[in-house]
Structures are given as structure tokens and as C-alpha cells.
Amino acid sequence: HEILSDQYEVVMQEDARQGIDVVVALDVSNSMLATDVAPSRLQRAKALITKLIDALPNDRVGLVVFAGNAYIQMPLTTDHSAAKLFVSSANPGAITAQGTSIADALQKGSLAFGEESERFKAVILVTDGETHDENAVQEAQEQAAKGVMINTIGLGSAEGSVILEESGAEKRDAAGNVVVSRLNEPLLQQIATVTNGAYINLQNTDAAVEQLAAQLSQVEKKALKDTSVFTYKTFYAWLALPMLLLLILELFLSDRKKVKA
């Protein structure tokens, strides 16, 4: 259908996309700055998410970032360029409260889907899982009851790694001990299992993207009419021509008045 303005015509193209809704929950806590995954857990996570977005051309993608709290950074969208921009700008400084609140991240992910969507809902939880959040598994079970699949991506190692401050110094706790951050793999495996999702220990980015894409390709995809694509048809020339004729006519009228005077 068409919308008319005084200067241009806007044609909204309804693009029916066969896909699903995917919300990425990205951990941006300080522990994600650990370097046991080069160049850091967070940078490797961003590379993964960016490649995953490219592998989901027909799906709507949303972004939740979390540390001690979780926030919907970007609602579901088919604008994948914008999605990748939001991912690239995510960092620990975006959230004041530190920690790793996985339950809150899953709750915000549920809100990002909205109640009206009938498309399949999947969450990609990207984290080192280092948390004391006792409600994480319970929240995952509640999401599973709503039909949400949670796929978990683990970053880090069981041996762990120190966290470097911006100054380059090793992060220490209140007692002065060097903080070592370790991957909590059992928790992430449990969250994936109770929601019929997959757990992936992120070693090779391309392989992880391929595994995730294969996991998501198994679910039913439904069409979504996307009216976010606009084509602009200018008809400025049709307005400019009459205006030019009126200006010329006004000049002749002005000359006739001067002659009469």
C-alpha cells in the first residue's frame, strides 16, 4: 500500500519472511574480560554473535545484555546491520551492577519476544556461567514451559583465568587475592538440557555458528510480514513544474501592472 506526503510517495513493501525469533543474551560482566579465550571471552563472544546473525537472514534478532542486572539492548528486528552494531558496542561499562544474573537475562529475553508472536522462540545465552544465581535453572524451566529453547554458549576454561583491569593490573578481591574466573560448564549444560537446547563450549567460532544454525534449522519457521522496508518514489518534478509556470506568469502580470501605471 502507499502513503502520500507533499513531497514524495512512500511504498511500503511487505516482505514475508519464513523464520523464527532469536534473542541473544550476552554476558558483559567483568569476568568476560578474561583472556583464557583469545583475545578475550567478550571479544570472542561478539565475533560469534556477528557471524550467527549473518547465518540467520530470515529471522528476527533481539539483544539482551546482562551482568548483575539485565537489559533489553535491542528489540526484535530484521535490521541485522543495526543488530551487529549493538553487539559491537556492548561492554561491561554499560551496566553498573556487576555479577552474572542469568535468571534476569532469561526473564528479559522472554519480554523481548512479546506475547503476540506465534513464531518459534529461541534464546542464545552467551556467558562464562560464573554465577551464584540459584534461580537460573528454575527460570530456564519456566521458559521451557512457554516453548522457549535456550541454547547456551560457554566461554572460558575449567582452569580459569585472571581478569585484567583497564590499567593492565590483575583484578583482586577485597582481601587482596587475585581473582580467577572459571567456566561453569555444568550449569550451562543443565540450562540447555531442560529446554531441549544445545550446549556448546566455544572453541572454534565457525564450527559453533554451524552447530547453532543446524540446531535452529530443525524448528518450524513461520512467515512474518515485515513492513520495515520502504521504497521512496519522488514526484518533486510534478510539483516543481507548476510552481515554475506560476512564477513566469507572475512576472508577466507584474510587467502589465507597470505599463498601466
Tab-separated table of C-alpha atoms in Angstrom:
chain	number	residue	atom	x	y	z
A	1	HIS	CA	0.000	0.000	0.000
A	2	GLU	CA	1.031	3.625	-0.369
A	3	ILE	CA	1.368	6.659	1.861
A	4	LEU	CA	1.380	10.109	0.229
A	5	SER	CA	3.158	13.194	1.505
A	6	ASP	CA	3.506	16.627	-0.045
A	7	GLN	CA	6.908	15.791	-1.471
A	8	TYR	CA	7.216	12.082	-2.023
A	9	GLU	CA	5.388	8.830	-2.263
A	10	VAL	CA	6.303	6.035	0.132
A	11	VAL	CA	5.619	2.478	-0.937
A	12	MET	CA	5.749	0.001	1.938
A	13	GLN	CA	6.871	-3.382	0.701
A	14	GLU	CA	5.526	-6.234	2.779
A	15	ASP	CA	8.300	-8.805	2.969
A	16	ALA	CA	7.012	-12.185	4.154
A	17	ARG	CA	9.931	-13.857	5.903
A	18	GLN	CA	9.896	-17.514	6.861
A	19	GLY	CA	11.827	-17.602	10.106
A	20	ILE	CA	11.927	-17.680	13.887
A	21	ASP	CA	12.581	-15.177	16.671
A	22	VAL	CA	16.030	-15.308	18.279
A	23	VAL	CA	17.114	-13.324	21.336
A	24	VAL	CA	20.819	-13.276	22.149
A	25	ALA	CA	21.602	-12.814	25.855
A	26	LEU	CA	25.195	-11.564	26.080
A	27	ASP	CA	27.128	-11.577	29.347
A	28	VAL	CA	29.042	-8.293	29.714
A	29	SER	CA	30.234	-8.811	33.292
A	30	ASN	CA	33.878	-8.141	34.188
A	31	SER	CA	34.685	-11.863	34.091
A	32	MET	CA	34.088	-11.772	30.338
A	33	LEU	CA	37.307	-9.741	30.068
A	34	ALA	CA	39.318	-12.842	30.978
A	35	THR	CA	41.778	-13.876	28.283
A	36	ASP	CA	41.710	-17.687	28.506
A	37	VAL	CA	39.789	-17.369	25.219
A	38	ALA	CA	41.754	-15.062	22.909
A	39	PRO	CA	41.641	-12.136	22.562
A	40	SER	CA	39.106	-12.166	25.429
A	41	ARG	CA	35.898	-14.004	26.248
A	42	LEU	CA	33.837	-10.948	25.353
A	43	GLN	CA	35.538	-10.268	22.026
A	44	ARG	CA	35.214	-13.915	21.000
A	45	ALA	CA	31.539	-13.819	22.007
A	46	LYS	CA	30.954	-10.761	19.823
A	47	ALA	CA	32.620	-12.448	16.852
A	48	LEU	CA	30.377	-15.472	17.333
A	49	ILE	CA	27.178	-13.423	17.550
A	50	THR	CA	28.062	-11.349	14.488
A	51	LYS	CA	28.633	-14.462	12.371
A	52	LEU	CA	25.486	-16.070	13.764
A	53	ILE	CA	23.380	-13.054	12.745
A	54	ASP	CA	24.711	-13.405	9.191
A	55	ALA	CA	23.669	-17.060	9.263
A	56	LEU	CA	20.055	-16.159	10.181
A	57	PRO	CA	18.991	-13.941	7.250
A	58	ASN	CA	15.241	-14.531	7.615
A	59	ASP	CA	14.984	-14.449	11.409
A	60	ARG	CA	14.231	-11.576	13.734
A	61	VAL	CA	17.056	-10.977	16.195
A	62	GLY	CA	16.998	-9.211	19.571
A	63	LEU	CA	19.750	-8.472	22.093
A	64	VAL	CA	19.784	-8.608	25.903
A	65	VAL	CA	22.942	-7.616	27.772
A	66	PHE	CA	23.454	-8.602	31.378
A	67	ALA	CA	25.802	-8.570	34.328
A	68	GLY	CA	24.305	-8.017	37.810
A	69	ASN	CA	21.144	-6.870	36.013
A	70	ALA	CA	19.801	-7.474	32.518
A	71	TYR	CA	18.517	-5.006	29.941
A	72	ILE	CA	16.874	-5.318	26.563
A	73	GLN	CA	19.507	-3.578	24.467
A	74	MET	CA	17.672	-4.057	21.172
A	75	PRO	CA	14.130	-5.357	20.484
A	76	LEU	CA	13.477	-7.985	17.836
A	77	THR	CA	14.332	-6.687	14.385
A	78	THR	CA	15.112	-7.829	10.859
A	79	ASP	CA	17.631	-4.993	10.577
A	80	HIS	CA	20.689	-7.162	11.016
A	81	SER	CA	23.117	-4.304	10.368
A	82	ALA	CA	21.713	-2.470	13.388
A	83	ALA	CA	21.832	-5.687	15.410
A	84	LYS	CA	25.535	-6.134	14.706
A	85	LEU	CA	26.181	-2.504	15.627
A	86	PHE	CA	24.541	-3.005	19.030
A	87	VAL	CA	26.576	-6.167	19.586
A	88	SER	CA	29.863	-4.446	18.764
A	89	SER	CA	29.176	-1.647	21.273
A	90	ALA	CA	28.313	-3.935	24.220
A	91	ASN	CA	30.810	-3.705	27.098
A	92	PRO	CA	30.991	-4.046	30.910
A	93	GLY	CA	30.707	-0.301	31.374
A	94	ALA	CA	27.115	-0.415	30.110
A	95	ILE	CA	25.890	-1.983	33.381
A	96	THR	CA	26.805	-0.639	36.803
A	97	ALA	CA	25.773	-3.656	38.873
A	98	GLN	CA	28.362	-6.415	38.491
A	99	GLY	CA	27.696	-10.128	38.774
A	100	THR	CA	26.111	-12.626	36.388
A	101	SER	CA	22.331	-12.707	36.751
A	102	ILE	CA	21.378	-15.421	34.277
A	103	ALA	CA	17.785	-15.681	35.577
A	104	ASP	CA	17.216	-11.958	34.956
A	105	ALA	CA	18.739	-12.305	31.482
A	106	LEU	CA	16.298	-15.113	30.637
A	107	GLN	CA	13.362	-13.105	32.004
A	108	LYS	CA	14.292	-10.072	29.887
A	109	GLY	CA	14.700	-12.373	26.906
A	110	SER	CA	11.136	-13.573	27.410
A	111	LEU	CA	9.913	-9.965	27.494
A	112	ALA	CA	11.796	-9.216	24.275
A	113	PHE	CA	9.767	-11.865	22.434
A	114	GLY	CA	6.451	-10.219	23.289
A	115	GLU	CA	3.220	-12.070	23.900
A	116	GLU	CA	1.761	-11.699	20.409
A	117	SER	CA	4.427	-13.553	18.458
A	118	GLU	CA	3.448	-17.049	17.328
A	119	ARG	CA	6.844	-17.775	15.830
A	120	PHE	CA	9.273	-20.219	17.407
A	121	LYS	CA	11.315	-18.578	20.176
A	122	ALA	CA	14.957	-19.341	20.825
A	123	VAL	CA	17.449	-17.796	23.250
A	124	ILE	CA	21.207	-17.897	22.684
A	125	LEU	CA	22.803	-17.468	26.128
A	126	VAL	CA	26.457	-16.442	25.716
A	127	THR	CA	28.332	-16.441	29.020
A	128	ASP	CA	31.063	-17.986	31.147
A	129	GLY	CA	28.308	-19.087	33.538
A	130	GLU	CA	30.239	-17.869	36.570
A	131	THR	CA	27.325	-17.021	38.835
A	132	HIS	CA	25.792	-17.626	42.244
A	133	ASP	CA	22.335	-17.226	40.700
A	134	GLU	CA	20.310	-20.039	42.269
A	135	ASN	CA	17.244	-19.197	40.163
A	136	ALA	CA	18.885	-19.734	36.761
A	137	VAL	CA	17.750	-23.340	36.216
A	138	GLN	CA	14.260	-22.670	37.610
A	139	GLU	CA	13.849	-19.737	35.241
A	140	ALA	CA	15.035	-21.900	32.348
A	141	GLN	CA	12.377	-24.490	33.229
A	142	GLU	CA	9.714	-21.777	33.229
A	143	GLN	CA	10.869	-20.583	29.819
A	144	ALA	CA	10.769	-24.163	28.516
A	145	ALA	CA	7.126	-24.368	29.644
A	146	LYS	CA	6.446	-21.351	27.421
A	147	GLY	CA	8.011	-23.108	24.442
A	148	VAL	CA	11.348	-21.291	24.527
A	149	MET	CA	14.501	-23.182	23.525
A	150	ILE	CA	17.672	-21.985	25.254
A	151	ASN	CA	20.991	-22.743	23.601
A	152	THR	CA	23.990	-21.991	25.786
A	153	ILE	CA	27.458	-20.949	24.676
A	154	GLY	CA	30.215	-21.373	27.256
A	155	LEU	CA	33.356	-19.260	27.189
A	156	GLY	CA	36.441	-19.887	29.273
A	157	SER	CA	38.166	-22.872	30.779
A	158	ALA	CA	37.816	-25.045	33.857
A	159	GLU	CA	41.289	-23.897	34.959
A	160	GLY	CA	40.168	-20.296	34.727
A	161	SER	CA	41.968	-17.059	34.021
A	162	VAL	CA	42.805	-13.822	35.756
A	163	ILE	CA	40.876	-10.659	34.844
A	164	LEU	CA	42.866	-7.632	33.836
A	165	GLU	CA	41.823	-4.147	34.879
A	166	GLU	CA	41.919	-1.247	32.388
A	167	SER	CA	45.324	-0.349	33.839
A	168	GLY	CA	46.597	-3.806	32.951
A	169	ALA	CA	46.831	-4.928	36.588
A	170	GLU	CA	45.309	-8.203	37.737
A	171	LYS	CA	41.896	-7.837	39.389
A	172	ARG	CA	41.920	-8.611	43.130
A	173	ASP	CA	39.165	-9.212	45.660
A	174	ALA	CA	38.614	-7.289	48.918
A	175	ALA	CA	41.193	-9.476	50.682
A	176	GLY	CA	43.818	-8.697	48.050
A	177	ASN	CA	43.726	-12.111	46.394
A	178	VAL	CA	43.983	-12.361	42.606
A	179	VAL	CA	40.561	-13.127	41.124
A	180	VAL	CA	40.437	-16.224	38.903
A	181	SER	CA	37.347	-16.636	36.712
A	182	ARG	CA	36.323	-20.163	35.660
A	183	LEU	CA	33.806	-21.520	33.179
A	184	ASN	CA	30.736	-23.022	34.921
A	185	GLU	CA	30.043	-25.684	32.305
A	186	PRO	CA	27.654	-27.929	34.340
A	187	LEU	CA	25.205	-25.056	34.859
A	188	LEU	CA	25.126	-24.142	31.170
A	189	GLN	CA	24.678	-27.776	30.202
A	190	GLN	CA	21.749	-28.098	32.611
A	191	ILE	CA	20.025	-24.949	31.281
A	192	ALA	CA	20.304	-26.240	27.719
A	193	THR	CA	19.095	-29.721	28.627
A	194	VAL	CA	15.896	-28.624	30.416
A	195	THR	CA	14.876	-26.503	27.401
A	196	ASN	CA	15.787	-29.019	24.659
A	197	GLY	CA	18.588	-26.745	23.555
A	198	ALA	CA	22.248	-27.378	22.808
A	199	TYR	CA	25.323	-26.544	24.865
A	200	ILE	CA	28.470	-25.511	23.005
A	201	ASN	CA	31.890	-24.896	24.523
A	202	LEU	CA	33.164	-22.122	22.291
A	203	GLN	CA	36.480	-23.227	20.838
A	204	ASN	CA	36.089	-22.639	17.115
A	205	THR	CA	33.778	-19.775	16.122
A	206	ASP	CA	32.831	-21.061	12.668
A	207	ALA	CA	32.092	-24.542	13.981
A	208	ALA	CA	29.919	-23.109	16.773
A	209	VAL	CA	27.931	-20.989	14.310
A	210	GLU	CA	27.401	-24.008	12.082
A	211	GLN	CA	26.186	-26.092	15.041
A	212	LEU	CA	23.816	-23.360	16.222
A	213	ALA	CA	22.407	-22.786	12.747
A	214	ALA	CA	21.795	-26.531	12.390
A	215	GLN	CA	20.057	-26.611	15.777
A	216	LEU	CA	17.752	-23.718	14.847
A	217	SER	CA	17.039	-25.087	11.380
A	218	GLN	CA	15.209	-28.052	12.919
A	219	VAL	CA	12.332	-25.931	14.268
A	220	GLU	CA	9.224	-24.770	12.442
A	221	LYS	CA	9.551	-21.452	10.689
A	222	LYS	CA	6.540	-19.182	10.224
A	223	ALA	CA	6.070	-16.228	7.908
A	224	LEU	CA	6.222	-12.707	9.268
A	225	LYS	CA	5.045	-9.709	7.268
A	226	ASP	CA	7.835	-7.220	7.667
A	227	THR	CA	6.790	-3.714	6.644
A	228	SER	CA	10.036	-2.112	7.707
A	229	VAL	CA	11.287	-1.929	4.111
A	230	PHE	CA	10.328	1.302	2.411
A	231	THR	CA	10.789	2.420	-1.195
A	232	TYR	CA	10.653	6.162	-1.812
A	233	LYS	CA	9.338	7.469	-5.141
A	234	THR	CA	9.899	11.164	-5.556
A	235	PHE	CA	7.442	13.262	-7.521
A	236	TYR	CA	9.154	16.582	-6.822
A	237	ALA	CA	9.271	17.341	-10.560
A	238	TRP	CA	5.472	17.228	-10.777
A	239	LEU	CA	5.292	19.943	-8.108
A	240	ALA	CA	8.209	21.981	-9.395
A	241	LEU	CA	6.846	22.402	-12.945
A	242	PRO	CA	3.543	24.115	-11.947
A	243	MET	CA	5.456	26.308	-9.496
A	244	LEU	CA	7.816	27.417	-12.295
A	245	LEU	CA	4.880	28.255	-14.592
A	246	LEU	CA	3.243	30.302	-11.838
A	247	LEU	CA	6.457	32.262	-11.279
A	248	ILE	CA	6.712	33.067	-15.008
A	249	LEU	CA	3.050	34.138	-15.073
A	250	GLU	CA	3.629	36.367	-12.052
A	251	LEU	CA	6.439	38.161	-13.928
A	252	PHE	CA	4.142	38.929	-16.869
A	253	LEU	CA	1.409	40.200	-14.563
A	254	SER	CA	3.874	42.459	-12.807
A	255	ASP	CA	5.012	43.965	-16.145
A	256	ARG	CA	1.401	44.652	-17.200
A	257	LYS	CA	0.692	46.498	-13.954
A	258	LYS	CA	3.738	48.699	-14.521
A	259	VAL	CA	2.572	49.560	-18.066
A	260	LYS	CA	-0.892	50.561	-16.799
A	261	ALA	CA	0.647	52.790	-14.155
